[in-house]
């Protein structure tokens, strides 16, 4: 952020502030920040009691990690010009497997060692399920060359089907308390564990994307597959790793869902399939691959949660309007993005007179 | 390559000289339709052996009747996929069009012939299809993402703005059409009666119309051309944007017909009844050999694919497999079916390149 990256020779104008530089470097994220601030101001002004209550904020922090983690998975696949529609099914399968394993291994009574074991078992199961499901997706896409939309549509049905077969379509309850004691806990009575899990996963994902060659390679694969192939990248292995990463993130979402609902069922979170795609596109990721930033996606996750929680403060607006709003936002964003309407404010920013 | 795919026909290009019969069988071997047909026959035999009930008159009529709604939807989905797109909004579109129609007619105490509700629903379907069409013609974003957005707008309008509830009493003529029977078949051993609904004729009409459109009109050829290679289609003189727009209008109309048939058959309007059907219909189309990348596919394949999925869904009970295995079986079918066709595409591409 310290170095100016603008191509314009007049960019070095000393009067420019940090915020303006951020705007110029990443106008998409900057726009999201502006929209989010506007939303926050609006809700703070119209519904101050609800807005300033701690409960609103805690419940927001519990809710968004579920679909936020899935969205991070969809994001990495969209970097490669693919898509992962199976994240919700992977999350549900994970939650069900974790619940069943925990129930089989742990006895109901709670003890300190049990908590530790619960975490170990849960994380272990989630990793195994996430890696296996992601690898199946990746192999179908990389080896059989099935288009990602179709392959993950098929595995969405398949994993969902497995989840139903495992449970007979009924919810799995009776999750040992030791699990909830850790994953549904609030640290210091305020910060929910779900948020911690999300932040950790986002940090790991961010580090993978920014610091390893993996991050650069998947963007390059999304930009131009032929060029990527000729530059000596192992496309199949890269694709499998991408979908495994998506699967593991979805599996983490499954752990969060299991903690939030205290039960697991094959069709929890069915509406998240669209929501995750919406988040990722709204976050500035190009559905045709090759372009996008983690920051934008994180901002868009937060923005949608603010919008959703804000709507909850208005009892007059029925929940059924939510798909309408989400759909309209998605259409609006892709249209604006495509039309490349330049921000009207841009003209007034200094040092921005590119022809 | 580009000109070849723009001119490609639903069936593969004939190979070099051979006897007419061996040419025909040789081509048959390589079609997806043939293999789907083989799978259906094998499945039917297995079910017959396990239950002894598959080849009974009433079971066959049941399957034909169950094919009507997914079959009509599948024709629409086929046209979109052939053009290189994918549409997941059609159940929401059909629900909204039919709900609005039924609501208005019930509230106004309509008592006219059944053609009126169909006409109104089809007009609404065209309008909603045009909404899809505007976006898909103008934007280069994958149509999956566009139609995900419009699907939510449609169901949001229906459930939020129109405050949809179940309508228990639909107009008399609609209910009568839903109950009208073409003929009925009786199982000689169990005495169970099954009725082939009148709406089966609508499925036949839609398929025939789509056949005429894709084989006999420039518009239909244009749909295939765009799916084969958009740039080549543009060069060949097809008005890509216009074709794409009218394609989505048409698909809206087809979806509205399917929704209307379903509502008539149920004898009541259930707003969310159709939602979630898109995955199954797309699976049927792709299983039937319509390439997801666009450009190839046939209506025969679409009907066979629909039949396969309907048989899988309908016959679980006959064979004593718990119905909760349905999702698993469907997912496996999609993966195997698309896997096979993906391998085929890769092979034929290799062949075309070496031939050129």
PDB file of C-alpha atoms in Angstrom, chain B residues 95 97-114 117-118 165-180 258-271 273:
ATOM      1  CA  UNK B  95     -43.833 -21.471 -11.044  1.00  0.00           C
ATOM      2  CA  UNK B  97     -45.920 -17.663 -14.586  1.00  0.00           C
ATOM      3  CA  UNK B  98     -48.390 -20.350 -13.565  1.00  0.00           C
ATOM      4  CA  UNK B  99     -48.917 -18.962 -10.077  1.00  0.00           C
ATOM      5  CA  UNK B 100     -49.693 -15.496 -11.412  1.00  0.00           C
ATOM      6  CA  UNK B 101     -52.052 -16.934 -14.039  1.00  0.00           C
ATOM      7  CA  UNK B 102     -53.891 -19.173 -11.593  1.00  0.00           C
ATOM      8  CA  UNK B 103     -54.166 -16.433  -8.990  1.00  0.00           C
ATOM      9  CA  UNK B 104     -55.673 -13.957 -11.434  1.00  0.00           C
ATOM     10  CA  UNK B 105     -58.077 -16.474 -12.939  1.00  0.00           C
ATOM     11  CA  UNK B 106     -59.251 -17.825  -9.583  1.00  0.00           C
ATOM     12  CA  UNK B 107     -59.711 -14.344  -8.157  1.00  0.00           C
ATOM     13  CA  UNK B 108     -61.757 -13.259 -11.177  1.00  0.00           C
ATOM     14  CA  UNK B 109     -63.917 -16.385 -11.042  1.00  0.00           C
ATOM     15  CA  UNK B 110     -62.827 -17.543 -14.486  1.00  0.00           C
ATOM     16  CA  UNK B 111     -64.929 -20.323 -16.013  1.00  0.00           C
ATOM     17  CA  UNK B 112     -63.789 -20.372 -19.657  1.00  0.00           C
ATOM     18  CA  UNK B 113     -61.962 -23.007 -21.683  1.00  0.00           C
ATOM     19  CA  UNK B 114     -58.532 -24.355 -20.722  1.00  0.00           C
ATOM     20  CA  UNK B 117     -54.965 -20.178 -18.820  1.00  0.00           C
ATOM     21  CA  UNK B 118     -52.438 -21.831 -21.101  1.00  0.00           C
ATOM     22  CA  UNK B 165     -49.810 -19.538  -0.963  1.00  0.00           C
ATOM     23  CA  UNK B 166     -51.200 -22.825  -2.089  1.00  0.00           C
ATOM     24  CA  UNK B 167     -54.311 -22.382  -4.257  1.00  0.00           C
ATOM     25  CA  UNK B 168     -56.509 -25.401  -3.552  1.00  0.00           C
ATOM     26  CA  UNK B 169     -59.210 -24.721  -6.151  1.00  0.00           C
ATOM     27  CA  UNK B 170     -58.011 -24.120  -9.686  1.00  0.00           C
ATOM     28  CA  UNK B 171     -60.459 -23.195 -12.468  1.00  0.00           C
ATOM     29  CA  UNK B 172     -62.772 -26.014 -13.485  1.00  0.00           C
ATOM     30  CA  UNK B 173     -61.453 -26.290 -17.037  1.00  0.00           C
ATOM     31  CA  UNK B 174     -57.854 -26.651 -15.829  1.00  0.00           C
ATOM     32  CA  UNK B 175     -58.747 -29.410 -13.411  1.00  0.00           C
ATOM     33  CA  UNK B 176     -60.770 -31.121 -16.140  1.00  0.00           C
ATOM     34  CA  UNK B 177     -57.810 -30.970 -18.512  1.00  0.00           C
ATOM     35  CA  UNK B 178     -55.549 -32.423 -15.847  1.00  0.00           C
ATOM     36  CA  UNK B 179     -57.943 -35.299 -15.253  1.00  0.00           C
ATOM     37  CA  UNK B 180     -58.624 -35.952 -18.938  1.00  0.00           C
ATOM     38  CA  UNK B 258     -44.736 -27.631 -18.439  1.00  0.00           C
ATOM     39  CA  UNK B 259     -45.687 -25.719 -15.284  1.00  0.00           C
ATOM     40  CA  UNK B 260     -49.291 -25.433 -16.439  1.00  0.00           C
ATOM     41  CA  UNK B 261     -49.471 -29.158 -17.174  1.00  0.00           C
ATOM     42  CA  UNK B 262     -48.159 -29.959 -13.703  1.00  0.00           C
ATOM     43  CA  UNK B 263     -50.641 -27.642 -12.003  1.00  0.00           C
ATOM     44  CA  UNK B 264     -53.571 -29.046 -14.001  1.00  0.00           C
ATOM     45  CA  UNK B 265     -52.513 -32.587 -13.220  1.00  0.00           C
ATOM     46  CA  UNK B 266     -52.265 -31.896  -9.498  1.00  0.00           C
ATOM     47  CA  UNK B 267     -55.617 -30.166  -9.440  1.00  0.00           C
ATOM     48  CA  UNK B 268     -54.145 -27.395  -7.285  1.00  0.00           C
ATOM     49  CA  UNK B 269     -51.440 -24.752  -7.483  1.00  0.00           C
ATOM     50  CA  UNK B 270     -48.528 -25.516  -5.218  1.00  0.00           C
ATOM     51  CA  UNK B 271     -46.054 -22.635  -5.638  1.00  0.00           C
ATOM     52  CA  UNK B 273     -43.686 -27.803  -6.132  1.00  0.00           C
TER      53      UNK B 273
END
